[in-house]
Tab-separated table of C-alpha atoms in Angstrom:
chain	number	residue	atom	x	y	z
A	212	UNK	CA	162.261	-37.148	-4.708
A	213	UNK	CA	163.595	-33.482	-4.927
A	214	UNK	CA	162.630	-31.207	-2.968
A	215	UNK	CA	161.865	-28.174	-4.486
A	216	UNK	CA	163.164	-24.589	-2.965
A	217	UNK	CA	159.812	-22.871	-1.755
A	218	UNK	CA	158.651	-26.442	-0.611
A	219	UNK	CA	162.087	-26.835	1.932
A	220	UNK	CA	160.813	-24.934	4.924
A	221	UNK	CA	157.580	-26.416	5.069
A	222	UNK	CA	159.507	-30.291	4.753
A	223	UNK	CA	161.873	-29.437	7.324
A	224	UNK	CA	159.576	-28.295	9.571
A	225	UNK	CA	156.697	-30.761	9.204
A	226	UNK	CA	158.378	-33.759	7.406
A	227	UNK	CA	155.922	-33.931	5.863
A	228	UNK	CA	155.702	-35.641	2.943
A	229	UNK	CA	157.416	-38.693	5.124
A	230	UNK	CA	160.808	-39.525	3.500
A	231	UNK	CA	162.993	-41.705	4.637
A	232	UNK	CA	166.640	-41.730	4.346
A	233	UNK	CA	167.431	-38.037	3.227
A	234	UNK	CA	170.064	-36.715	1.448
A	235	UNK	CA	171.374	-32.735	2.190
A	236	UNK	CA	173.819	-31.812	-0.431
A	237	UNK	CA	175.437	-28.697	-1.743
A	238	UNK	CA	178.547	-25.863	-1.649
A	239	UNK	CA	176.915	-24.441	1.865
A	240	UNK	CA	178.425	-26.346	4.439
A	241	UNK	CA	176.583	-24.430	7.114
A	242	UNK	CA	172.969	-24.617	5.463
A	243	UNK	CA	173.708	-28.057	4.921
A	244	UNK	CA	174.442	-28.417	8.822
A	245	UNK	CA	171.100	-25.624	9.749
A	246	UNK	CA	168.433	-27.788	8.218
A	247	UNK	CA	169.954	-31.043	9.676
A	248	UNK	CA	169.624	-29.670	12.934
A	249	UNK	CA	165.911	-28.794	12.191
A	250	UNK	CA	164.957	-32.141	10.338
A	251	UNK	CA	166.704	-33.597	13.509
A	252	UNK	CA	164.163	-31.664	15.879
A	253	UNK	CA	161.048	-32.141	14.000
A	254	UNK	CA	161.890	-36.198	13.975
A	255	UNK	CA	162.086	-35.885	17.716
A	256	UNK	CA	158.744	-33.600	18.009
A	257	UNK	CA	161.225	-31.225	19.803
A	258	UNK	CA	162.257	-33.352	22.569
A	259	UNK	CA	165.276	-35.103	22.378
A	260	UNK	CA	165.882	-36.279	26.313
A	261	UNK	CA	165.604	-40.301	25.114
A	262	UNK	CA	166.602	-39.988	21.738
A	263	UNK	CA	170.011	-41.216	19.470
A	264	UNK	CA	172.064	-39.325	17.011
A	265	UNK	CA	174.483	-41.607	15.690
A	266	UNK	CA	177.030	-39.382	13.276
A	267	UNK	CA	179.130	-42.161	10.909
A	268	UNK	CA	182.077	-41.104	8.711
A	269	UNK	CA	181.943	-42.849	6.125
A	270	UNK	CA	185.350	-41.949	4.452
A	271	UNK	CA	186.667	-44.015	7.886
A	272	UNK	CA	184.085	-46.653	8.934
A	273	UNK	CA	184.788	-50.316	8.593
A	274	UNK	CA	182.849	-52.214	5.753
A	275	UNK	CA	180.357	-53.870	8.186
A	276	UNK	CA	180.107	-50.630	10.592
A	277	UNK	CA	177.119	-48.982	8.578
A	278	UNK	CA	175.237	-51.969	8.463
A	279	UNK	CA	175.767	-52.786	11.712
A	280	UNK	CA	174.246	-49.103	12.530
A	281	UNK	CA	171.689	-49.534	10.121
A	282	UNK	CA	170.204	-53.239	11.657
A	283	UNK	CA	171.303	-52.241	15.513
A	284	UNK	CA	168.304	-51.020	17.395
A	285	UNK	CA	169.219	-49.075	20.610
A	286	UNK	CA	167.906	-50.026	23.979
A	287	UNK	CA	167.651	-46.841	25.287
A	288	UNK	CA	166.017	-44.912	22.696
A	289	UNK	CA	162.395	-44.958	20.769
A	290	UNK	CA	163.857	-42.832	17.875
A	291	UNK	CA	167.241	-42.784	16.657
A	292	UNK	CA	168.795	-40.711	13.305
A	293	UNK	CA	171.819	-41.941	11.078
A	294	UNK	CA	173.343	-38.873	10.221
A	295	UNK	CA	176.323	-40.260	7.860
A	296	UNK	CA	178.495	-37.569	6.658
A	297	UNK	CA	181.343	-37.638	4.117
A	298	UNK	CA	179.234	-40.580	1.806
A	299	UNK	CA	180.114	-41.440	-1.799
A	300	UNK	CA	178.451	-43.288	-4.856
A	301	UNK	CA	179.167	-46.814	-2.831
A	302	UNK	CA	176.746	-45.867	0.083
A	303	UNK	CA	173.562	-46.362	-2.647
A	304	UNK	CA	174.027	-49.860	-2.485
A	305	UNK	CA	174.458	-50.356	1.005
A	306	UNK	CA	171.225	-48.300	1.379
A	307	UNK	CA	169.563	-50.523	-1.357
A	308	UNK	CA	170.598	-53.679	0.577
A	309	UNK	CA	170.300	-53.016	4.013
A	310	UNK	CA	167.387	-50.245	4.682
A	311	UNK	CA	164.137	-51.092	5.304
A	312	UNK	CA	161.671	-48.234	6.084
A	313	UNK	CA	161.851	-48.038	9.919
A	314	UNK	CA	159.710	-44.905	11.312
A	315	UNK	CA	161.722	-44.912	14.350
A	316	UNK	CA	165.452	-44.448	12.419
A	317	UNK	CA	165.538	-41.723	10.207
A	318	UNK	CA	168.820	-41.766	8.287
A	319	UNK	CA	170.501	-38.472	7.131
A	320	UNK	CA	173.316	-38.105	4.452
A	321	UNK	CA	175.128	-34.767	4.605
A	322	UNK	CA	177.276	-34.207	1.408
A	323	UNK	CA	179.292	-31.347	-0.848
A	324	UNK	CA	178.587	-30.332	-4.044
A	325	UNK	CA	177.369	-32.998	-5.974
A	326	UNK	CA	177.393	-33.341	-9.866
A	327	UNK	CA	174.564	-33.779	-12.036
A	328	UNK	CA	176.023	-37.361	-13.050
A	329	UNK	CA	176.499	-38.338	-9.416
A	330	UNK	CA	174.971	-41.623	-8.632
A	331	UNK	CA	174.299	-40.724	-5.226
A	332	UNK	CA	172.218	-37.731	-5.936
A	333	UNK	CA	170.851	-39.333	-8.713
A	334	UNK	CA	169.936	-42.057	-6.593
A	335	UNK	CA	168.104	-39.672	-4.522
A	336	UNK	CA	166.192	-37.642	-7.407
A	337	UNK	CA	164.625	-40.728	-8.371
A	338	UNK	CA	163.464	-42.657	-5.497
A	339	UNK	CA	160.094	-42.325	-4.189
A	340	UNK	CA	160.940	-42.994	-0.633
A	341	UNK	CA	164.200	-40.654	-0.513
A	342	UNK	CA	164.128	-37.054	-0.472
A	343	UNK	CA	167.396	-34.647	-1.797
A	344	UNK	CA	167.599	-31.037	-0.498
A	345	UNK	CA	170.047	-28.535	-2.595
A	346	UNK	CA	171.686	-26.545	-0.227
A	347	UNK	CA	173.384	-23.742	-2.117
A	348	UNK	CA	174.992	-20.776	-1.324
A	349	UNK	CA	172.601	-17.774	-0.469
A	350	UNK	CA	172.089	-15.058	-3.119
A	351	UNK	CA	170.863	-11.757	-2.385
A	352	UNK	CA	167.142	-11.762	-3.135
A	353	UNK	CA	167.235	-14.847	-0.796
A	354	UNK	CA	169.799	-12.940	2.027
A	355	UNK	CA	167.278	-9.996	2.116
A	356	UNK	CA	164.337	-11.881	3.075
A	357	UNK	CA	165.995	-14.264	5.689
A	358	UNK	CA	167.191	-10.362	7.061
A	359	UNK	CA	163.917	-9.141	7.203
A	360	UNK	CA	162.184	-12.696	8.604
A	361	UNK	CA	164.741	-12.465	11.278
A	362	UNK	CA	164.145	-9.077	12.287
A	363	UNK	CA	160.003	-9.664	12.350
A	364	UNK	CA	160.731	-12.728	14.361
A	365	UNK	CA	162.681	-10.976	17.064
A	366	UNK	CA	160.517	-7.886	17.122
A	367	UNK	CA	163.219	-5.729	15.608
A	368	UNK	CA	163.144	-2.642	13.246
A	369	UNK	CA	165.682	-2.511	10.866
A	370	UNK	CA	166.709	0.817	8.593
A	371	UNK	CA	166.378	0.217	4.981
A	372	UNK	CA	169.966	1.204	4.604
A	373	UNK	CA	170.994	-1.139	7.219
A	374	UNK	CA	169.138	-4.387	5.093
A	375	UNK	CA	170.974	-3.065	2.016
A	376	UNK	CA	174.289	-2.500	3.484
A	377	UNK	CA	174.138	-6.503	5.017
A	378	UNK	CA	172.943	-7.791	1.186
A	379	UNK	CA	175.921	-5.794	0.291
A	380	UNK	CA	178.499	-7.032	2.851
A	381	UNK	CA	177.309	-10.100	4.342
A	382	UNK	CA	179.382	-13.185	3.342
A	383	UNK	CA	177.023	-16.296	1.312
A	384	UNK	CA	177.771	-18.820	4.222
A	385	UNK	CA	174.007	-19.558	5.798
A	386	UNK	CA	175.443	-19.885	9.432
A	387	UNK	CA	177.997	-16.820	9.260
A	388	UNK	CA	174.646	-15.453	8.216
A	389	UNK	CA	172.863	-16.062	11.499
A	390	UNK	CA	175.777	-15.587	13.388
A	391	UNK	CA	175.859	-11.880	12.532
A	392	UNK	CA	172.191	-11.523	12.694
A	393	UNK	CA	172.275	-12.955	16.229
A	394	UNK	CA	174.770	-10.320	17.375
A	395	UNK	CA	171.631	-8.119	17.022
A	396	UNK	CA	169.747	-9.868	19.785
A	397	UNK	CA	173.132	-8.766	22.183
A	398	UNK	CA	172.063	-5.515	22.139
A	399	UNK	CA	169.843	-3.407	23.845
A	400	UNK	CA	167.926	-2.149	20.688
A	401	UNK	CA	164.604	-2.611	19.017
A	402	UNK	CA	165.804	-0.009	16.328
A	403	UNK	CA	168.975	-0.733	14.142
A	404	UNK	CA	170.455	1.608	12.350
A	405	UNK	CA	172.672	1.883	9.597
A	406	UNK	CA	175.558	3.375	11.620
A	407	UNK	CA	174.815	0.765	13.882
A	408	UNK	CA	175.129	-2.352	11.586
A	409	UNK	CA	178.464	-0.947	10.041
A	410	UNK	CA	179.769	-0.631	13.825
A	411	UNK	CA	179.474	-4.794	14.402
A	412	UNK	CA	179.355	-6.747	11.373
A	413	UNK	CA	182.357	-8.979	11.102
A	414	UNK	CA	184.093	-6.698	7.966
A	415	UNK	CA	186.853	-5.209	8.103
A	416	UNK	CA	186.616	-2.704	10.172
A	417	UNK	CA	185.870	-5.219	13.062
A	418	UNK	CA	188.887	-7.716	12.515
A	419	UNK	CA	191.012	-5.791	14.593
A	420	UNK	CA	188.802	-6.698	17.758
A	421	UNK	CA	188.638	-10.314	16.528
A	422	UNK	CA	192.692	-10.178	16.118
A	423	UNK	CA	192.457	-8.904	20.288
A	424	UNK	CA	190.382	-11.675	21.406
A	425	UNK	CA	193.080	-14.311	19.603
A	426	UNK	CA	196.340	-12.427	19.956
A	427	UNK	CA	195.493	-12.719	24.091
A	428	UNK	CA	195.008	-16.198	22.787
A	429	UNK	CA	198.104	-16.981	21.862
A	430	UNK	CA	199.575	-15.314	24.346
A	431	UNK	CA	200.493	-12.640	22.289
A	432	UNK	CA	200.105	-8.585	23.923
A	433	UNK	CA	201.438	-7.021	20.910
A	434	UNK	CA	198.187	-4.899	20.256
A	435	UNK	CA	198.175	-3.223	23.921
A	436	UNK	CA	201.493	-2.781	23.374
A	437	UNK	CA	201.981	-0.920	20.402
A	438	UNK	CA	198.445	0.484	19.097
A	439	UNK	CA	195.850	0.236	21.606
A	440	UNK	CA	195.618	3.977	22.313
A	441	UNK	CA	195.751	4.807	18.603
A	442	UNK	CA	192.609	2.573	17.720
A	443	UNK	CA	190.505	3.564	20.983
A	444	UNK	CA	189.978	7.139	20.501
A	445	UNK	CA	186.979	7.592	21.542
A	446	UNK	CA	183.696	5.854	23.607
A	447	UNK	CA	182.030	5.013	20.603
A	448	UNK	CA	185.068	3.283	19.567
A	449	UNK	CA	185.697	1.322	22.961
A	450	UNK	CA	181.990	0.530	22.927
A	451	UNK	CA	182.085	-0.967	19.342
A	452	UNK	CA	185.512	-2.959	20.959
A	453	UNK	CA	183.224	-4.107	24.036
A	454	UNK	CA	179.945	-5.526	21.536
A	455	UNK	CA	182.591	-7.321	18.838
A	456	UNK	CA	184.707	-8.935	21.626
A	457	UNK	CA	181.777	-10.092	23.584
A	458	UNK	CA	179.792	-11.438	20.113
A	459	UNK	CA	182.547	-13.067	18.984
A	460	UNK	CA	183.236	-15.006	21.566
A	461	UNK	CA	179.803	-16.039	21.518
A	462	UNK	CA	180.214	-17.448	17.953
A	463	UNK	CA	183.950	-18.952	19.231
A	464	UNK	CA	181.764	-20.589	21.882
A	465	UNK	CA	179.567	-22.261	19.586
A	466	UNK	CA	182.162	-23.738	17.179
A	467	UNK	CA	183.915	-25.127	20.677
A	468	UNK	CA	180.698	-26.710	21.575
A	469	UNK	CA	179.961	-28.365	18.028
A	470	UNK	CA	183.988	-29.267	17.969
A	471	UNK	CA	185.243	-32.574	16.809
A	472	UNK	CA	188.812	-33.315	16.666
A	473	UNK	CA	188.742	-35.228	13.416
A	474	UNK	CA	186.369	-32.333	11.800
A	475	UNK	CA	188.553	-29.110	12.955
A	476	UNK	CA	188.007	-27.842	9.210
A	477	UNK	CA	184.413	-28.412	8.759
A	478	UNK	CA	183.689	-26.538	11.931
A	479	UNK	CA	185.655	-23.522	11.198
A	480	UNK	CA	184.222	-23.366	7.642
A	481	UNK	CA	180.452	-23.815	9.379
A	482	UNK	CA	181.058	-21.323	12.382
A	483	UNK	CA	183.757	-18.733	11.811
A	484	UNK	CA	184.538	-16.039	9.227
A	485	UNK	CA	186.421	-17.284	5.957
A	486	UNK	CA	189.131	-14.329	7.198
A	487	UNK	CA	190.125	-16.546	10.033
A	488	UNK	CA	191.298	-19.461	8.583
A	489	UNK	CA	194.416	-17.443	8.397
A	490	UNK	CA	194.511	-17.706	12.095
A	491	UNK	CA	193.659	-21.956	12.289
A	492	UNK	CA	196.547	-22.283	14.205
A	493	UNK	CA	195.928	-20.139	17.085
């Protein structure tokens, strides 16, 4: 069963109608990973102190392991989610074998882009039990209303100019998204400005406090060296140094915590700037 794009919010948040296993596909890697999270907390009603999430990789499980998962009741939790990541076409008849509408395990299945032709979503489209969310990149109708949500749901006034300039610079990548919408909530401002948003969106003119933060990383003291009096010139400009260090290091933080040694890509591509891959190895 599709569902359809002004009937996602409601689903995620509600469940409601019941659908059980669900399949998140699409090119945004971090919307994909946003509404998981949510689905995730409405299953649990919010409280997730005696409740499972299993994660499976399919591309490296053994051929019994997601049965095993599928038919292995915990001891220690009511509810439990499957959240198998990586699947392909194979996984439909595992599904069709093995899973037997359980209200206590809700299983997940996180994939890319998926074709039209693709069993698995088709699979998906079909069934009346299974529900398929498109997860696509944002465009900018869709950008300027998650902006303005945001900014009514944290009691925040933002400058017309300031929502344009964001549609206009903003990358497509739904977490990058709230990661530079957050930064907002790090200040001490009800009122944000145009001169204000250009001052600590990651663009370009805030890469050379990001290339601070992992130059000390790496051990590196090249930029106090040679240009640090050049680029701080001024208070504004130290204070715009001070608010970019400190919010990204908050996003750095986050991509530690949701860090997995066999998915260092998939966590960079969800949590950091696309600018930054350049720097992987630090």
């Amino acid at each position: 069963m599709k569902i359809r794009p002004f009937e996602i919010e409601n689903f995620v948040a509600s469940l409601k109608p019941y659908k059980n296993p669900i399949l998140l596909y699409g090119p945004d890697n971090g919307l994909v990973s946003h509404r998981t999270k949510n689905i995730i907390n409405t299953f649990f009603n919010g409280n997730k102190k005696n409740e499972t999430v299993r994660v499976i990789d399919n591309k490296q499980k053994k051929s019994t392991e997601l049965n095993d998962a599928i038919n292995t009741k915990s001891l220690f939790s009511t509810k439990e989610v499957l959240r198998i990541i990586n699947p392909d076409d194979k996984i439909v008849d595992e599904l069709k074998t093995n899973f037997s509408q359980d209200s206590n395990l809700l299983i997940i299945i996180n994939a890319g882009e998926l074709t039209p032709r693709s069993k698995l979503r088709k699979y998906f489209e079909t069934s009346k039990e299974a529900a398929i969310i498109a997860c696509y990149n944002i465009d900018s109708v869709e950008l300027r209303r998650i902006i303005i949500k945001f900014a009514t749901n944290n009691n925040l006034k933002i400058e017309d100019h300031a929502i344009e300039y964001m549609v206009q610079n903003l990358e497509n990548n739904y977490q990058i998204i709230l990661n530079e919408l957050e930064k907002l909530l790090l200040i001490d401002e009800k009122f944000i400005s145009y001169i204000l948003i250009k001052n600590i969106l990651s663009l370009n003119n805030s890469i050379i406090y990001e290339d601070i933060i992992l130059d000390c990383l790496s051990g590196s003291k090249k930029f106090f060296n040679n240009s640090f009096e050049s680029k701080m010139h001024s208070i504004s400009a130290a204070n715009s140094m001070i608010l970019n260090i400190k919010t990204f290091l908050l996003t750095f933080s986050k991509a530690l915590d949701s860090y997995n040694k066999k998915n260092l890509s998939e966590v960079v591509e969800q949590h950091l700037p696309k600018y930054l891959f350049k720097k992987k190895a630090v």
